[in-house]
PDB file of C-alpha atoms in Angstrom:
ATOM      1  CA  UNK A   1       0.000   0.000   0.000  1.00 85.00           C
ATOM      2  CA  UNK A   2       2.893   1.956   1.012  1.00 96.00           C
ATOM      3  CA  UNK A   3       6.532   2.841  -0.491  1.00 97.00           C
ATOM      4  CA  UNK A   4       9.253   5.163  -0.122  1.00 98.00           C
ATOM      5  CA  UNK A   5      11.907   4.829  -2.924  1.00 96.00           C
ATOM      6  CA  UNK A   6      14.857   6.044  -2.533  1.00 96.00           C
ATOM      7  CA  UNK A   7      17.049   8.028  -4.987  1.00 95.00           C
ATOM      8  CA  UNK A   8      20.750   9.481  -5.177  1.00 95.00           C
ATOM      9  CA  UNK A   9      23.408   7.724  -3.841  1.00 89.00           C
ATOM     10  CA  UNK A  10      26.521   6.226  -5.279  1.00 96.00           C
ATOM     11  CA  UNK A  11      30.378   6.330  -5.883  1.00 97.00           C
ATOM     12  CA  UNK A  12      31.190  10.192  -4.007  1.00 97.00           C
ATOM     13  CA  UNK A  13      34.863  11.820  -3.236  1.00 97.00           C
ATOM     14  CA  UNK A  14      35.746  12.913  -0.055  1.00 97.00           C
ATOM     15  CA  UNK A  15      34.234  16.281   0.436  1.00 97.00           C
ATOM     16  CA  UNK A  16      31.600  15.611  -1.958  1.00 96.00           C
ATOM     17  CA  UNK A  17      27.939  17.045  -1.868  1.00 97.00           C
ATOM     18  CA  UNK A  18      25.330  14.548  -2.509  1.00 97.00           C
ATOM     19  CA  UNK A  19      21.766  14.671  -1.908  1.00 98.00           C
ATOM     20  CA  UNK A  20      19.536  11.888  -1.406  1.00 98.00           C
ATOM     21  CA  UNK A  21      15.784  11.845  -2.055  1.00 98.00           C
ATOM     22  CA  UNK A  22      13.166   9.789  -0.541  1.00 98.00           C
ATOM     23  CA  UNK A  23       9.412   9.234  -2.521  1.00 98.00           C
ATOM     24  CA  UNK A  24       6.556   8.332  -0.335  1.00 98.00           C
ATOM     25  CA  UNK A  25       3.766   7.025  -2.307  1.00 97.00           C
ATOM     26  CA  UNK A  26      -0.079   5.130  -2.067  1.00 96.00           C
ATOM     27  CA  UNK A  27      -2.839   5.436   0.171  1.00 95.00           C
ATOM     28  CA  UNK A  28      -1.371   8.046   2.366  1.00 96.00           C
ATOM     29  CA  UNK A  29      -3.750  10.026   4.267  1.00 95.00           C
ATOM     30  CA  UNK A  30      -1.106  11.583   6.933  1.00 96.00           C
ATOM     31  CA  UNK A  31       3.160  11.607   6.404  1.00 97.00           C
ATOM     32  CA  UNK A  32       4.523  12.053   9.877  1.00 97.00           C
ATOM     33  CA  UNK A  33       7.750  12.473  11.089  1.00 98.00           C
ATOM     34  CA  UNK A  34      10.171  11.650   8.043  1.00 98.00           C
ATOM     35  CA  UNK A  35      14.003  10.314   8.821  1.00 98.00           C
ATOM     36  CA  UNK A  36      17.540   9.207   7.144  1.00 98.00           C
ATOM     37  CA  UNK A  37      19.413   6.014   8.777  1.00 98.00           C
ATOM     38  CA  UNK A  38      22.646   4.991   8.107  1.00 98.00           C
ATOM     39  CA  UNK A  39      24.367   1.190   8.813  1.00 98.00           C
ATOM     40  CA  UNK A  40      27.776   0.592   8.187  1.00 97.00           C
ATOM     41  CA  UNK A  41      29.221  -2.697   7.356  1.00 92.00           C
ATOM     42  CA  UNK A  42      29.861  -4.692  10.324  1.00 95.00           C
ATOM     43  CA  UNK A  43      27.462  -1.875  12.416  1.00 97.00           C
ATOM     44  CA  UNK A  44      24.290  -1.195  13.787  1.00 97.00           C
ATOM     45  CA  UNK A  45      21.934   1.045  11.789  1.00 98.00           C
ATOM     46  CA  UNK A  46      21.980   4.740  12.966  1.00 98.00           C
ATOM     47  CA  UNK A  47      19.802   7.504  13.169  1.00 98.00           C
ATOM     48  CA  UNK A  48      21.252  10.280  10.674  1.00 98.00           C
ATOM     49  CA  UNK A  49      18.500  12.967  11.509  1.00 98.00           C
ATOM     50  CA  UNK A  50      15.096  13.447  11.283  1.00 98.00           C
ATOM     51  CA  UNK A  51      12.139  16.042  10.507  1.00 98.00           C
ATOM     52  CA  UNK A  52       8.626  16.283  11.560  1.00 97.00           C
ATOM     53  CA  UNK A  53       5.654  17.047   9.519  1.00 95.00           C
ATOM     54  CA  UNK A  54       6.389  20.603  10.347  1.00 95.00           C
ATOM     55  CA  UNK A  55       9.880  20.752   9.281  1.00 96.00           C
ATOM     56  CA  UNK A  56      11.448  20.736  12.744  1.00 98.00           C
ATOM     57  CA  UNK A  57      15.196  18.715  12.547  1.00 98.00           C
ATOM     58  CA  UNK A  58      17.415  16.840  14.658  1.00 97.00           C
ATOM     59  CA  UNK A  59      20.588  15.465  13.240  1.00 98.00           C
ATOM     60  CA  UNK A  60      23.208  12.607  15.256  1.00 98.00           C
ATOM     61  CA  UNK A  61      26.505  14.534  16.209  1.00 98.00           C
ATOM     62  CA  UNK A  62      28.376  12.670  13.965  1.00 97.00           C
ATOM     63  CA  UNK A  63      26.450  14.934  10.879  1.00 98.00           C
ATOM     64  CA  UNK A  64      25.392  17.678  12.574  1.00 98.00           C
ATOM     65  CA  UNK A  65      26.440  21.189  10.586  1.00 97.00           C
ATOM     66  CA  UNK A  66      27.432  19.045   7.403  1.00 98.00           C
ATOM     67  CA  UNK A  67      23.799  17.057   6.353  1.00 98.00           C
ATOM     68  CA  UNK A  68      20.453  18.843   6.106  1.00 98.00           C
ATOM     69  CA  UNK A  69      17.374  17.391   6.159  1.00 98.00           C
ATOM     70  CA  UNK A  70      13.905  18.635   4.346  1.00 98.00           C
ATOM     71  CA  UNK A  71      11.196  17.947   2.954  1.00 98.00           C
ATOM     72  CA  UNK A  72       8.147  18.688   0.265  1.00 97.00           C
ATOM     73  CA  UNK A  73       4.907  17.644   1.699  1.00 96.00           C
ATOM     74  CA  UNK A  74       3.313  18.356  -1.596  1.00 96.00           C
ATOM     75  CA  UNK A  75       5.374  16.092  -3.105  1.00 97.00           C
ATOM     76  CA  UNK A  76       5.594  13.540  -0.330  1.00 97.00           C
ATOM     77  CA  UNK A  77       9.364  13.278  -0.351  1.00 98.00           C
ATOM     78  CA  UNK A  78      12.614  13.979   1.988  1.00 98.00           C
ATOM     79  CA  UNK A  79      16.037  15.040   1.055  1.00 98.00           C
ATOM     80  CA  UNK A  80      19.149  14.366   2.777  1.00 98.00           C
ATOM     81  CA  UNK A  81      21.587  16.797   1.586  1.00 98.00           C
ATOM     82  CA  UNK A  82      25.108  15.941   2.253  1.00 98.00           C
ATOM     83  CA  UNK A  83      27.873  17.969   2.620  1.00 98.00           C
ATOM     84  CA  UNK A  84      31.989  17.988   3.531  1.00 97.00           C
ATOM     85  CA  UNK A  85      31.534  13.786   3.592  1.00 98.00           C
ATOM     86  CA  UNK A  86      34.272  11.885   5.181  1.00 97.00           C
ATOM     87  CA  UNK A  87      35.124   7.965   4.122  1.00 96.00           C
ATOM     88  CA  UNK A  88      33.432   7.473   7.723  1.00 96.00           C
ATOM     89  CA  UNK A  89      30.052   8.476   5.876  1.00 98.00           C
ATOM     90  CA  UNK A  90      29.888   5.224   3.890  1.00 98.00           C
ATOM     91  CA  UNK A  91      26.738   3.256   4.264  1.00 98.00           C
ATOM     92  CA  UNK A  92      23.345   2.065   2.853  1.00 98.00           C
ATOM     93  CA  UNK A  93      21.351   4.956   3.750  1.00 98.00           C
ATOM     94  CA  UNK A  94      17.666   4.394   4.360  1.00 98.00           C
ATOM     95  CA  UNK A  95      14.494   7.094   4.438  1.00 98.00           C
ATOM     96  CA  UNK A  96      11.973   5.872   7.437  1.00 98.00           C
ATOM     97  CA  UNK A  97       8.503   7.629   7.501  1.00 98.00           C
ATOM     98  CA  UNK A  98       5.646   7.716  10.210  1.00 98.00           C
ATOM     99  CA  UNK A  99       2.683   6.951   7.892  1.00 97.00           C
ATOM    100  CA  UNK A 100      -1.237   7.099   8.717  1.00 96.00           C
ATOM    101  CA  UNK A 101      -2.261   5.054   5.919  1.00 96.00           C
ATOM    102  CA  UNK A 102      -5.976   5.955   4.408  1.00 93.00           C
ATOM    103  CA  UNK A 103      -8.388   4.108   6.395  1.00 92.00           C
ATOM    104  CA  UNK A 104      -6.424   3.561   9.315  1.00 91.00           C
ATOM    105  CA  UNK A 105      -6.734   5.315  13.349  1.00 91.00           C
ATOM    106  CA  UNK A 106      -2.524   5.010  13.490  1.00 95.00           C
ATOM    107  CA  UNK A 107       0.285   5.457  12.298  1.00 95.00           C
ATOM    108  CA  UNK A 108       2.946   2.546  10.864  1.00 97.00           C
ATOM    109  CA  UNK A 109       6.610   3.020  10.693  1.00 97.00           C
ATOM    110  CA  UNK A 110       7.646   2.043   6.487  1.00 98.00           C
ATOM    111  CA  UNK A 111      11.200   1.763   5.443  1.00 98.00           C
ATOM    112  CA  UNK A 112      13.009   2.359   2.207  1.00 97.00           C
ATOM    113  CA  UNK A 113      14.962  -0.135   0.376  1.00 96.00           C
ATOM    114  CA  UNK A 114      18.623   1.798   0.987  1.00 97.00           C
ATOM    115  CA  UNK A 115      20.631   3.494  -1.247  1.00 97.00           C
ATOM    116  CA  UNK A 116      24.511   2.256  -1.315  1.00 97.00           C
ATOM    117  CA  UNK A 117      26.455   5.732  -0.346  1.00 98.00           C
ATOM    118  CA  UNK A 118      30.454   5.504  -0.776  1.00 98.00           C
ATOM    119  CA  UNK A 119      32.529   7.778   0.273  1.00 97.00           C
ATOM    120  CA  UNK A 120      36.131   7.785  -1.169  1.00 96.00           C
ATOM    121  CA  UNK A 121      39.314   8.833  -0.168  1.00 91.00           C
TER     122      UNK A 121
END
């Protein structure tokens, strides 16, 4: 009923400026808080920010001042925009939204499928 479809990532140089888009799409009657995760190889998967449904951000330390996070709720999408990256920043990078799907009281957590971001030196 639900996807999100990520866009944007690839093969990057160090200090590169990437931005990664997210596409929420079906029977969506309310898109919620919208977020990036990261995982690593060999790591757990991390929060990289997020932004509610009125644009209000938090990012994780380790991005904080160098990725943005925003959003088009008339188009239903996020953007991770990524700046100064480091070799450190390589990961599948997911989009996570907070979706009230048409019909439904609550809201369900949906993932994306992850978009391969490398980061080289």
């Amino acid at each position: 009923q639900v996807q999100l479809v990520e866009s944007g990532g690839g093969l990057v140089q160090a200090g590169g400026s990437p931005r990664l888009s997210c596409a929420a799409s079906g029977s969506i009657f309310r898109l919620n808080t919208m977020a990036w995760y990261r995982q690593a190889p060999g790591k757990q998967r991390e929060l990289v920010g997020s932004i509610s449904s009125r644009g209000n951000t938090n990012y994780a330390d380790a991005v904080k001042g160098r990725f943005t996070i925003s959003r088009d709720n008339a188009k239903k999408t996020v953007y991770l925009q990524m700046n100064s990256l480091k070799p450190e920043d390589t990961a599948v990078y997911y989009c996570n939204a907070a979706i009230i799907v048409t019909g439904n009281l609550f809201e369900s957590e949906y993932w994306g499928q992850g978009t391969q971001v490398t980061v080289s030196s």
